Amino acid sequence: MAWHHLSAHQLPTPQDIIFRREIGSLRKRNPRLRVATTVTNAQGDDWTGSTGFINARFIQAHVPDIALHPSLICGPPAMMDAVKAALHQLGVPNSQVKTEGFGTDRRDPSKKAQKLGKVIATVSFRESHLSAAAREGMTLLDVADESGVFIDSACRSGTCGVKLTSGKVRLGTDDALSDEERAQGYILACQAQPDGDVALDV
């Protein structure tokens, strides 16, 4: 199977292509790696590649059998939504589309919840034998951080899967989880806000 790299950053100029030299080197060493890049502004450069945004026509031109392959989209939420729509237009099933955001449209990872917000739920951390109050606007990761409970959260925007053992949550997105993880009750702590009292297996 050939590997495809679609630069889904909708880059302003060719000079903005991240790791341009490194990707070129990888292409030379790996003949099965195909790279397709597009920029929105090629003025003042000798760019001869594609211009414009990533859309169904761009994807179809570079990966005509895209519906047969898994797709990973990485970028800001609006761009990911547009590329997801293009993939669906080309017949790619939801189960084959995964996303990794540069951030989330539900939570600012650098912003802490207000200390004086209204308490809306109790979060129980079963393995840690702790319970804590969740205030309005807090994610489960916020509650864990404030309580000193460790949840592996890496980039804090989609890699903090934790098992929900009871209760309900509201999720912004859970694309980073597999269907199997969802079926086992895993959620993303950085996205999930409690909808009533909840218990987590951490």
Coordinates of C-alpha atoms in Angstrom, one line a residue:
M1 CA 0.0 0.0 0.0
A2 CA 1.3 3.4 -0.9
W3 CA 1.5 6.1 1.8
H4 CA 0.0 9.4 1.0
H5 CA 0.8 12.8 2.7
L6 CA -1.7 15.5 2.0
S7 CA -0.4 18.8 3.4
A8 CA -3.7 19.9 4.9
H9 CA -2.4 23.2 6.4
Q10 CA -3.8 25.3 3.5
L11 CA -0.4 27.1 3.5
P12 CA -0.2 30.8 2.6
T13 CA 3.0 30.5 0.7
P14 CA 5.6 27.8 -0.3
Q15 CA 8.0 29.2 2.3
D16 CA 5.4 28.3 5.0
I17 CA 5.6 24.6 4.2
I18 CA 6.8 23.0 7.4
F19 CA 9.6 20.5 7.2
R20 CA 9.8 21.1 3.4
R21 CA 13.4 19.8 3.1
E22 CA 12.8 16.8 5.4
I23 CA 9.7 15.7 3.5
G24 CA 11.8 16.0 0.3
S25 CA 14.4 13.8 1.8
L26 CA 11.8 11.2 2.9
R27 CA 10.4 11.1 -0.6
K28 CA 13.8 10.3 -2.0
R29 CA 14.4 7.5 0.5
N30 CA 10.9 6.1 0.2
P31 CA 9.7 5.6 -3.3
R32 CA 6.2 4.5 -2.1
L33 CA 5.6 7.8 -0.3
R34 CA 3.6 10.2 -2.3
V35 CA 3.3 13.9 -1.2
A36 CA 0.7 16.4 -2.5
T37 CA 0.9 19.9 -1.2
T38 CA -1.2 23.0 -2.0
V39 CA -0.6 26.7 -1.1
T40 CA -3.0 29.6 -1.2
N41 CA -0.4 32.1 -2.4
A42 CA 2.4 31.2 -4.7
Q43 CA 3.3 34.8 -5.7
G44 CA 7.0 35.7 -5.8
D45 CA 8.1 32.0 -5.8
D46 CA 8.9 29.4 -8.5
W47 CA 6.1 27.2 -7.1
T48 CA 4.6 24.9 -9.8
G49 CA 2.4 22.8 -7.5
S50 CA -1.3 23.1 -6.7
T51 CA -2.8 26.3 -5.3
G52 CA -6.0 26.8 -3.4
F53 CA -7.6 24.9 -0.5
I54 CA -7.8 21.1 -0.1
N55 CA -11.1 20.0 -1.6
A56 CA -12.6 16.9 -3.2
R57 CA -11.1 17.7 -6.6
F58 CA -7.6 18.1 -5.1
I59 CA -7.9 14.8 -3.1
Q60 CA -9.4 12.9 -6.1
A61 CA -6.5 14.1 -8.3
H62 CA -3.8 12.9 -5.9
V63 CA -5.4 9.9 -4.2
P64 CA -8.1 8.6 -6.7
D65 CA -8.8 5.5 -4.5
I66 CA -9.1 7.5 -1.3
A67 CA -12.2 5.6 -0.2
L68 CA -10.1 2.5 0.2
H69 CA -7.7 4.0 2.7
P70 CA -7.8 5.5 6.2
S71 CA -7.4 9.3 6.4
L72 CA -5.9 11.4 9.2
I73 CA -6.6 15.1 9.2
C74 CA -4.6 17.5 11.3
G75 CA -5.2 21.2 11.6
P76 CA -7.6 23.8 12.9
P77 CA -11.2 22.8 13.4
A78 CA -12.7 24.8 10.4
M79 CA -10.1 23.3 8.0
M80 CA -10.7 19.8 9.3
D81 CA -14.5 20.2 8.9
A82 CA -14.0 21.2 5.3
V83 CA -11.6 18.3 4.5
K84 CA -13.9 15.9 6.3
A85 CA -16.8 17.0 4.1
A86 CA -14.7 16.6 1.0
L87 CA -13.7 13.0 2.1
H88 CA -17.4 12.1 2.7
Q89 CA -18.2 13.5 -0.7
L90 CA -15.7 11.0 -2.1
G91 CA -17.3 8.1 -0.3
V92 CA -14.8 7.8 2.6
P93 CA -16.8 6.3 5.6
N94 CA -16.7 8.0 8.9
S95 CA -14.9 5.0 10.5
Q96 CA -11.9 5.7 8.2
V97 CA -11.5 9.4 9.1
K98 CA -9.5 10.4 12.1
T99 CA -8.6 13.9 13.2
E100 CA -6.0 15.5 15.4
G101 CA -6.7 19.2 16.1
F102 CA -4.2 22.0 16.7
G103 CA -6.5 22.9 19.5
T104 CA -10.2 22.4 20.3
D105 CA -13.2 24.6 19.6
R106 CA -14.6 23.5 23.0
R107 CA -11.6 24.1 25.3
D108 CA -8.7 26.5 25.4
P109 CA -5.9 24.3 26.9
S110 CA -4.2 27.3 28.5
K111 CA -7.3 28.7 30.1
K112 CA -8.3 27.5 33.6
A113 CA -11.9 27.3 34.7
Q114 CA -13.2 30.0 37.0
K115 CA -12.7 29.1 40.7
L116 CA -16.1 30.6 41.6
G117 CA -18.3 28.9 39.0
K118 CA -21.5 27.1 39.9
V119 CA -20.9 23.5 41.0
I120 CA -22.7 21.2 38.5
A121 CA -21.5 17.7 39.4
T122 CA -19.3 15.5 41.4
V123 CA -16.5 13.6 39.7
S124 CA -15.3 10.4 41.4
F125 CA -11.8 9.1 40.5
R126 CA -12.1 5.5 41.5
E127 CA -8.5 4.3 41.4
S128 CA -7.3 7.5 43.2
H129 CA -10.1 7.2 45.8
L130 CA -10.9 10.9 45.4
S131 CA -14.0 13.0 44.6
A132 CA -14.1 16.6 43.4
A133 CA -16.6 19.2 42.4
A134 CA -16.9 20.1 38.7
R135 CA -17.9 23.7 38.1
E136 CA -19.7 25.1 35.1
G137 CA -17.4 25.1 32.0
M138 CA -14.9 22.6 33.5
T139 CA -13.8 19.5 31.5
L140 CA -13.0 16.3 33.3
L141 CA -9.3 17.0 32.7
D142 CA -9.7 20.4 34.5
V143 CA -11.2 18.7 37.5
A144 CA -8.4 16.1 37.5
D145 CA -5.7 18.7 37.2
E146 CA -7.2 20.7 40.1
S147 CA -7.5 17.6 42.2
G148 CA -4.0 16.4 41.6
V149 CA -5.2 13.3 39.7
F150 CA -2.9 12.4 36.8
I151 CA -4.5 11.7 33.4
D152 CA -2.0 11.3 30.5
S153 CA -3.0 14.3 28.4
A154 CA -0.1 14.8 26.0
C155 CA -1.1 17.7 23.8
R156 CA -4.3 18.3 25.7
S157 CA -6.4 18.2 22.6
G158 CA -7.4 14.6 21.9
T159 CA -5.1 12.0 23.4
C160 CA -6.4 11.8 26.9
G161 CA -8.6 8.7 26.7
V162 CA -10.0 7.6 30.1
K163 CA -12.7 5.1 31.0
L164 CA -16.1 6.5 32.1
T165 CA -17.5 4.0 34.6
S166 CA -20.7 5.7 35.4
G167 CA -22.7 8.9 34.4
K168 CA -23.0 10.9 31.2
V169 CA -20.8 13.5 29.6
R170 CA -21.1 16.1 26.8
L171 CA -18.3 15.7 24.2
G172 CA -16.9 18.2 21.7
T173 CA -15.3 15.5 19.6
D174 CA -14.0 12.0 20.1
D175 CA -12.4 11.4 16.7
A176 CA -9.1 10.4 18.3
L177 CA -10.8 7.3 19.8
S178 CA -11.3 4.0 17.9
D179 CA -14.7 2.4 17.7
E180 CA -13.5 -0.3 20.0
E181 CA -12.4 2.3 22.6
R182 CA -15.8 4.1 22.4
A183 CA -17.6 0.7 22.9
Q184 CA -15.5 0.0 26.0
G185 CA -16.6 3.4 27.5
Y186 CA -13.6 5.5 26.8
I187 CA -13.9 9.3 26.5
L188 CA -11.5 12.2 26.0
A189 CA -11.1 13.9 29.3
C190 CA -9.9 17.2 27.7
Q191 CA -13.2 17.4 25.8
A192 CA -15.7 15.9 28.1
Q193 CA -17.9 18.0 30.4
P194 CA -20.0 16.2 33.1
D195 CA -23.7 15.9 32.5
G196 CA -24.4 15.1 36.2
D197 CA -22.3 13.1 38.6
V198 CA -19.7 10.9 36.9
A199 CA -17.1 8.3 37.8
L200 CA -13.8 7.7 36.0
D201 CA -11.4 4.7 36.2
V202 CA -8.3 6.8 37.1

